[in-house]
Amino acid sequence: MTDPMSTPSLATDEDVATWFRAAVRAMQAYVPGEQPQHGKFLKLNTNENPYPPPPAVLQAISEAANGKLERYPDPLGTAFRIQAAAELGVDPDWILTGNGSDDILTIVTRGLVGENDRLRLPYPSYILYRTLAQLQGASCEEVHFRSDFSLDERFAVNDERLKLVFLPNPNSPSGTMIDPEKIAALADQLTCPLLIDEAYVDFASSNCIELVKQNPRVMVSRTLSKSYALAGLRFGFLVAQPAMIRMFRKVKDSYNCDALSLAAATAAIANTKWLSENRTKIIATRNWMTERLRSFGFTVTDSQANFVWCTSTQHSAQRLYEGLKAQKVLVRYMNYPGWGDGLRISVGTDDGARAALSILESLL
Amino acid sequence: MTDPMSTPSLATDEDVATWFRAAVRAMQAYVPGEQPQHGKFLKLNTNENPYPPPPAVLQAISEAANGKLERYPDPLGTAFRIQAAAELGVDPDWILTGNGSDDILTIVTRGLVGENDRLRLPYPSYILYRTLAQLQGASCEEVHFRSDFSLDERFAVNDERLKLVFLPNPNSPSGTMIDPEKIAALADQLTCPLLIDEAYVDFASSNCIELVKQNPRVMVSRTLSKSYALAGLRFGFLVAQPAMIRMFRKVKDSYNCDALSLAAATAAIANTKWLSENRTKIIATRNWMTERLRSFGFTVTDSQANFVWCTSTQHSAQRLYEGLKAQKVLVRYMNYPGWGDGLRISVGTDDGARAALSILESLL
């Protein structure tokens, strides 16, 4: 037996590695965008909303906090599902609540993709998808977008090991969108489920909720982090047919959403007027940011999201990222091996965006 | 292509089952204790604290809600880890934050246990452990406690497929505890990691934090749901050696804890005076509840948790549960195949416990 008075017997990374699953040992950790906890940064790197959330949300949080925090929350988030269902035109049993849409993506992947299975995604897109496949011991098939960010026909090919396809729409980093009609055709061709990640869809001109009704393999994930200015709250949800939702309930943690985020999300999703006004502001800023960045000589895709994607053959994107950071402006430098690099700049307030773009101009 | 105007094409459970992993298809969903959202119940069924959380917690939530909810939270919960580390006598890098301790149990299981591996737990204990193994496609080895709730020697036997051992301490439903010295000896015998689930440990007379320093295979999980009266908040954490924590960070969702729960948990864990006073009240109520239930003829184990476990050869536990529920008192009826059944009654306020036990007495 060990001596209880001994100094800590510290294990090394090599010591502990043998106890972990091979898949976990082999993988790299997903690295989220920088979230500086100290220092004053103009933060345009993780597509947060530059405006505070609707005041009704703060009221709902205050009431829930003064309610019964000592009690477990409703495991199925019924009040939220009723409200969201009314907004989306589906029944409440078409909705699964999640601790952020990352939790939804985790639940869907754990439900459908096992060891040696395959998960497909477009490239470049959200890097987390790859991490989720790796965690399951599955392989990841990255199908390159065409140069105009349309989908290559290989994206619709079936194979026995393919168990799930992720399609972010609008996509990040490009901000581009695939037309819902094209996605309906893709879903009809695929024999496995297709998850359309609509994290940014409230800033776009269309969405795929109707496809869920037409094809049980289609699922849509949403988040309140971007368009409802609630990244700090962690709340997302899945829209899928009831038979799918019933299966995913087996996979999720019973109490994956807390009482405060459920109350806040219920208040937020009811606030369509706030959403519409916020969306209008973001889109107006996005449009002049796009024009101004083009006037600097950048190639900027037409964005349907709350960020813009800039590439340049003249300037080093990495150098510009570093120059901006030195002046307390954080943007996201993305480098996709086999594809290229660029800057993904979140849409800020008009003042914030003007300040950031002036500094960027000075670095050219 | 599907006709966008068609009525929903609804899939059945059988239709969708084929798209899911075999492990998920085969498993039953974990069923948490009843959480009635309507109607006035005296709720003594899910081991919630009967008292409201410390006032400092509400203050912290209010400040965080009025801060920057539009920003992502700190993915590593640094402020919480610094505070908790000071309370526990470890460094902050020995702590991993979780969305409830269920999230911690999920992260640990996903990190260590793969398909066809084996996970060991004592029986009867927390039913969720089995669900977590099933989700991984792993098998579950339930080693029966001896009749006095001590550990059978088979609990310490190694085998190649065994990748993780769960030991709730205090245990539920029994409320009993294994001595830390015995657990140290168990951990020394085992060649795989051992997770000691200390969800109820703040109501007990000892804990196993020191063992983590002595043996890198030992991990301790904690929750703020019970002793800090924050079940609605979803916050738990893992104490393990830094090399273990680094691996588990690869498995967790980046932003698994939200800004409100991080702020609340940081305030709660600093509030040792509140904890001590709450603990004293709960233990005093637990002690007279135990005596009174014994005077009714129940067999009641000596509990080190915030609930009591009552069995009877004279009375049907299920009938008593139903009789209590009909009078708006919820307790937990537990029936463990191959072991037996009983009532697990959470410690309430003195008034609540008196009311519940009077109704119970009237049913005998």
Coordinates of N, CA, C and O in Angstrom, one line a residue, chain A residues 197-275:
Chain A
D197 N -25.7 21.9 -40.5 CA -25.4 22.7 -39.4 C -25.7 24.2 -39.7 O -25.0 24.8 -40.5
E198 N -26.8 24.7 -39.2 CA -27.3 26.0 -39.5 C -26.9 27.0 -38.4 O -27.7 27.9 -38.0
A199 N -25.7 26.9 -37.9 CA -25.3 27.9 -36.9 C -25.4 29.3 -37.3 O -25.7 30.2 -36.4
Y200 N -25.3 29.6 -38.6 CA -25.2 31.0 -39.0 C -26.5 31.4 -39.8 O -26.5 32.4 -40.5
V201 N -27.5 30.5 -39.9 CA -28.6 30.6 -40.8 C -29.4 31.8 -40.6 O -30.1 32.3 -41.6
D202 N -29.5 32.4 -39.4 CA -30.3 33.5 -39.2 C -29.8 34.8 -39.9 O -30.5 35.8 -40.0
F203 N -28.6 34.7 -40.4 CA -28.0 35.8 -41.2 C -28.1 35.5 -42.7 O -27.6 36.3 -43.5
A204 N -28.8 34.5 -43.1 CA -28.8 34.0 -44.5 C -30.2 34.3 -45.0 O -31.2 34.7 -44.3
S205 N -30.4 33.9 -46.3 CA -31.7 34.2 -47.0 C -32.6 33.0 -47.1 O -33.7 33.1 -47.6
S206 N -32.1 31.8 -46.6 CA -33.0 30.7 -46.7 C -32.5 29.7 -45.6 O -31.5 29.9 -45.0
N207 N -33.3 28.6 -45.4 CA -32.9 27.6 -44.4 C -33.5 26.2 -44.9 O -34.2 26.2 -45.8
C208 N -33.2 25.2 -44.1 CA -33.5 23.8 -44.6 C -34.5 23.1 -43.7 O -34.6 21.9 -43.7
I209 N -35.2 23.9 -42.8 CA -36.2 23.2 -41.9 C -37.2 22.4 -42.6 O -37.5 21.3 -42.2
E210 N -37.7 22.9 -43.8 CA -38.7 22.1 -44.5 C -38.2 20.8 -45.0 O -39.0 19.8 -45.1
L211 N -36.9 20.7 -45.2 CA -36.4 19.4 -45.7 C -36.5 18.3 -44.7 O -36.6 17.1 -45.1
V212 N -36.5 18.7 -43.4 CA -36.6 17.7 -42.4 C -38.0 17.0 -42.5 O -38.1 15.8 -42.1
K213 N -39.0 17.7 -42.9 CA -40.3 17.1 -43.0 C -40.4 16.2 -44.2 O -41.2 15.2 -44.2
Q214 N -39.6 16.4 -45.2 CA -39.7 15.7 -46.5 C -38.9 14.4 -46.4 O -39.1 13.4 -47.1
N215 N -37.8 14.4 -45.6 CA -36.8 13.3 -45.6 C -36.3 13.0 -44.2 O -35.7 13.9 -43.6
P216 N -36.6 11.8 -43.7 CA -36.3 11.6 -42.3 C -34.8 11.5 -42.0 O -34.3 11.5 -40.9
R217 N -34.0 11.4 -43.1 CA -32.5 11.4 -42.9 C -31.9 12.8 -42.7 O -30.8 13.0 -42.4
V218 N -32.7 13.8 -43.0 CA -32.3 15.2 -42.9 C -32.5 15.7 -41.4 O -33.6 15.6 -40.9
M219 N -31.4 16.3 -40.9 CA -31.5 16.9 -39.6 C -30.9 18.3 -39.7 O -30.0 18.5 -40.5
V220 N -31.4 19.2 -38.8 CA -30.8 20.6 -38.8 C -30.4 20.9 -37.4 O -31.2 20.7 -36.5
S221 N -29.2 21.4 -37.2 CA -28.8 21.9 -35.9 C -28.7 23.5 -35.9 O -28.4 24.1 -36.9
R222 N -29.1 24.0 -34.8 CA -29.1 25.5 -34.6 C -28.4 25.8 -33.3 O -28.3 25.0 -32.4
T223 N -28.0 27.1 -33.2 CA -27.4 27.5 -32.0 C -27.9 28.9 -31.6 O -28.3 29.7 -32.5
L224 N -27.9 29.2 -30.3 CA -28.3 30.6 -29.9 C -27.0 31.5 -29.7 O -27.1 32.6 -29.3
S225 N -25.9 30.9 -30.0 CA -24.6 31.6 -29.7 C -24.4 32.8 -30.6 O -23.9 33.8 -30.2
K226 N -24.8 32.7 -31.9 CA -24.5 33.7 -32.8 C -25.6 34.8 -32.9 O -25.4 35.9 -32.5
S227 N -26.7 34.3 -33.5 CA -27.8 35.3 -33.8 C -28.5 35.8 -32.6 O -29.2 36.9 -32.7
Y228 N -28.5 35.1 -31.5 CA -29.1 35.6 -30.3 C -28.1 36.1 -29.3 O -28.5 36.4 -28.1
A229 N -26.9 36.2 -29.7 CA -25.9 36.9 -28.8 C -25.7 36.1 -27.5 O -25.6 36.8 -26.4
L230 N -25.7 34.8 -27.5 CA -25.7 34.0 -26.3 C -24.6 33.0 -26.2 O -24.8 31.9 -25.7
A231 N -23.5 33.3 -26.8 CA -22.4 32.3 -26.8 C -22.0 31.9 -25.4 O -21.6 30.7 -25.2
G232 N -22.1 32.8 -24.4 CA -21.7 32.5 -23.1 C -22.7 31.5 -22.4 O -22.4 31.0 -21.3
L233 N -23.8 31.4 -22.9 CA -24.9 30.6 -22.3 C -24.9 29.1 -22.6 O -25.3 28.3 -21.9
R234 N -24.3 28.7 -23.8 CA -24.3 27.4 -24.3 C -25.7 26.8 -24.5 O -26.2 26.2 -23.7
F235 N -26.2 27.1 -25.6 CA -27.5 26.5 -26.0 C -27.7 26.3 -27.5 O -27.5 27.3 -28.2
G236 N -28.0 25.1 -27.8 CA -28.3 24.8 -29.2 C -29.4 23.8 -29.3 O -29.9 23.3 -28.2
F237 N -29.9 23.4 -30.5 CA -30.9 22.4 -30.6 C -30.9 21.7 -31.9 O -30.3 22.2 -32.9
L238 N -31.5 20.6 -31.9 CA -31.6 19.8 -33.2 C -33.0 19.7 -33.6 O -33.9 19.6 -32.8
V239 N -33.3 19.9 -34.9 CA -34.6 19.6 -35.5 C -34.5 18.4 -36.3 O -33.7 18.3 -37.3
A240 N -35.3 17.4 -36.0 CA -35.2 16.1 -36.7 C -36.6 15.4 -36.5 O -37.4 15.9 -35.6
Q241 N -36.8 14.4 -37.2 CA -38.1 13.7 -37.1 C -38.2 13.0 -35.7 O -37.2 12.6 -35.2
P242 N -39.4 12.9 -35.2 CA -39.6 12.4 -33.8 C -38.9 11.0 -33.6 O -38.3 10.8 -32.5
A243 N -38.9 10.1 -34.6 CA -38.3 8.8 -34.4 C -36.8 9.0 -34.2 O -36.1 8.3 -33.4
M244 N -36.2 10.0 -34.8 CA -34.7 10.3 -34.7 C -34.5 10.9 -33.3 O -33.6 10.5 -32.6
I245 N -35.3 11.8 -32.9 CA -35.2 12.5 -31.6 C -35.2 11.5 -30.5 O -34.4 11.5 -29.5
R246 N -36.2 10.5 -30.6 CA -36.3 9.5 -29.5 C -35.0 8.7 -29.4 O -34.6 8.4 -28.3
M247 N -34.3 8.4 -30.5 CA -33.1 7.7 -30.4 C -32.0 8.5 -29.8 O -31.2 8.1 -28.9
F248 N -31.9 9.8 -30.2 CA -30.8 10.7 -29.7 C -31.0 11.0 -28.2 O -30.1 11.3 -27.5
R249 N -32.3 10.9 -27.7 CA -32.5 11.1 -26.2 C -31.7 10.0 -25.4 O -31.4 10.2 -24.3
K250 N -31.5 8.8 -26.0 CA -30.8 7.8 -25.3 C -29.3 8.2 -25.2 O -28.6 7.7 -24.3
V251 N -28.8 9.0 -26.1 CA -27.4 9.3 -26.2 C -27.0 10.5 -25.3 O -26.0 10.6 -24.7
K252 N -27.9 11.5 -25.2 CA -27.6 12.7 -24.5 C -27.5 12.5 -23.0 O -28.2 11.6 -22.4
D253 N -26.7 13.3 -22.3 CA -26.8 13.3 -20.8 C -28.2 13.7 -20.4 O -28.8 14.6 -21.0
S254 N -28.7 13.1 -19.4 CA -30.1 13.4 -19.0 C -30.4 14.9 -18.8 O -31.3 15.4 -19.3
Y255 N -29.5 15.5 -18.0 CA -29.7 16.9 -17.7 C -28.6 17.7 -18.4 O -27.8 18.4 -17.8
N256 N -28.6 17.7 -19.8 CA -27.6 18.4 -20.5 C -27.8 19.9 -20.5 O -26.8 20.6 -20.8
C257 N -29.0 20.3 -20.3 CA -29.2 21.8 -20.3 C -29.7 22.2 -18.9 O -30.5 21.6 -18.3
D258 N -29.1 23.3 -18.4 CA -29.4 23.8 -17.1 C -30.6 24.7 -17.0 O -31.1 25.2 -18.1
A259 N -31.1 24.9 -15.8 CA -32.3 25.7 -15.7 C -32.2 27.1 -16.2 O -33.2 27.7 -16.7
L260 N -31.0 27.7 -16.0 CA -30.9 29.1 -16.5 C -30.8 29.2 -18.0 O -31.5 30.1 -18.6
S261 N -30.1 28.3 -18.6 CA -30.0 28.4 -20.1 C -31.3 28.1 -20.7 O -31.7 28.6 -21.7
L262 N -32.1 27.1 -20.1 CA -33.4 26.8 -20.7 C -34.3 28.0 -20.6 O -35.0 28.3 -21.5
A263 N -34.3 28.7 -19.4 CA -35.2 29.8 -19.3 C -34.8 30.9 -20.3 O -35.6 31.6 -20.9
A264 N -33.5 31.2 -20.4 CA -33.0 32.2 -21.2 C -33.3 31.9 -22.7 O -33.7 32.8 -23.5
A265 N -33.1 30.7 -23.1 CA -33.3 30.3 -24.5 C -34.8 30.4 -24.9 O -35.1 30.8 -26.0
T266 N -35.6 30.0 -23.9 CA -37.1 30.1 -24.2 C -37.5 31.6 -24.4 O -38.2 31.9 -25.3
A267 N -36.9 32.5 -23.6 CA -37.2 33.9 -23.8 C -36.6 34.4 -25.1 O -37.2 35.2 -25.8
A268 N -35.4 34.0 -25.4 CA -34.7 34.5 -26.6 C -35.5 34.1 -27.9 O -35.7 34.9 -28.7
I269 N -35.8 32.8 -28.0 CA -36.4 32.3 -29.2 C -37.8 32.9 -29.5 O -38.2 33.0 -30.7
A270 N -38.4 33.4 -28.4 CA -39.7 34.1 -28.6 C -39.6 35.5 -29.2 O -40.5 36.1 -29.6
N271 N -38.3 36.0 -29.1 CA -38.1 37.4 -29.4 C -37.8 37.7 -30.8 O -36.6 38.1 -31.2
T272 N -38.7 37.5 -31.7 CA -38.4 37.5 -33.2 C -38.2 39.0 -33.6 O -37.4 39.2 -34.6
K273 N -38.7 39.9 -32.9 CA -38.5 41.3 -33.3 C -37.0 41.7 -33.0 O -36.4 42.3 -33.9
W274 N -36.5 41.3 -31.9 CA -35.1 41.6 -31.6 C -34.2 40.9 -32.6 O -33.3 41.5 -33.1
L275 N -34.5 39.6 -32.9 CA -33.7 38.9 -33.9 C -33.7 39.6 -35.2 O -32.6 39.8 -35.8

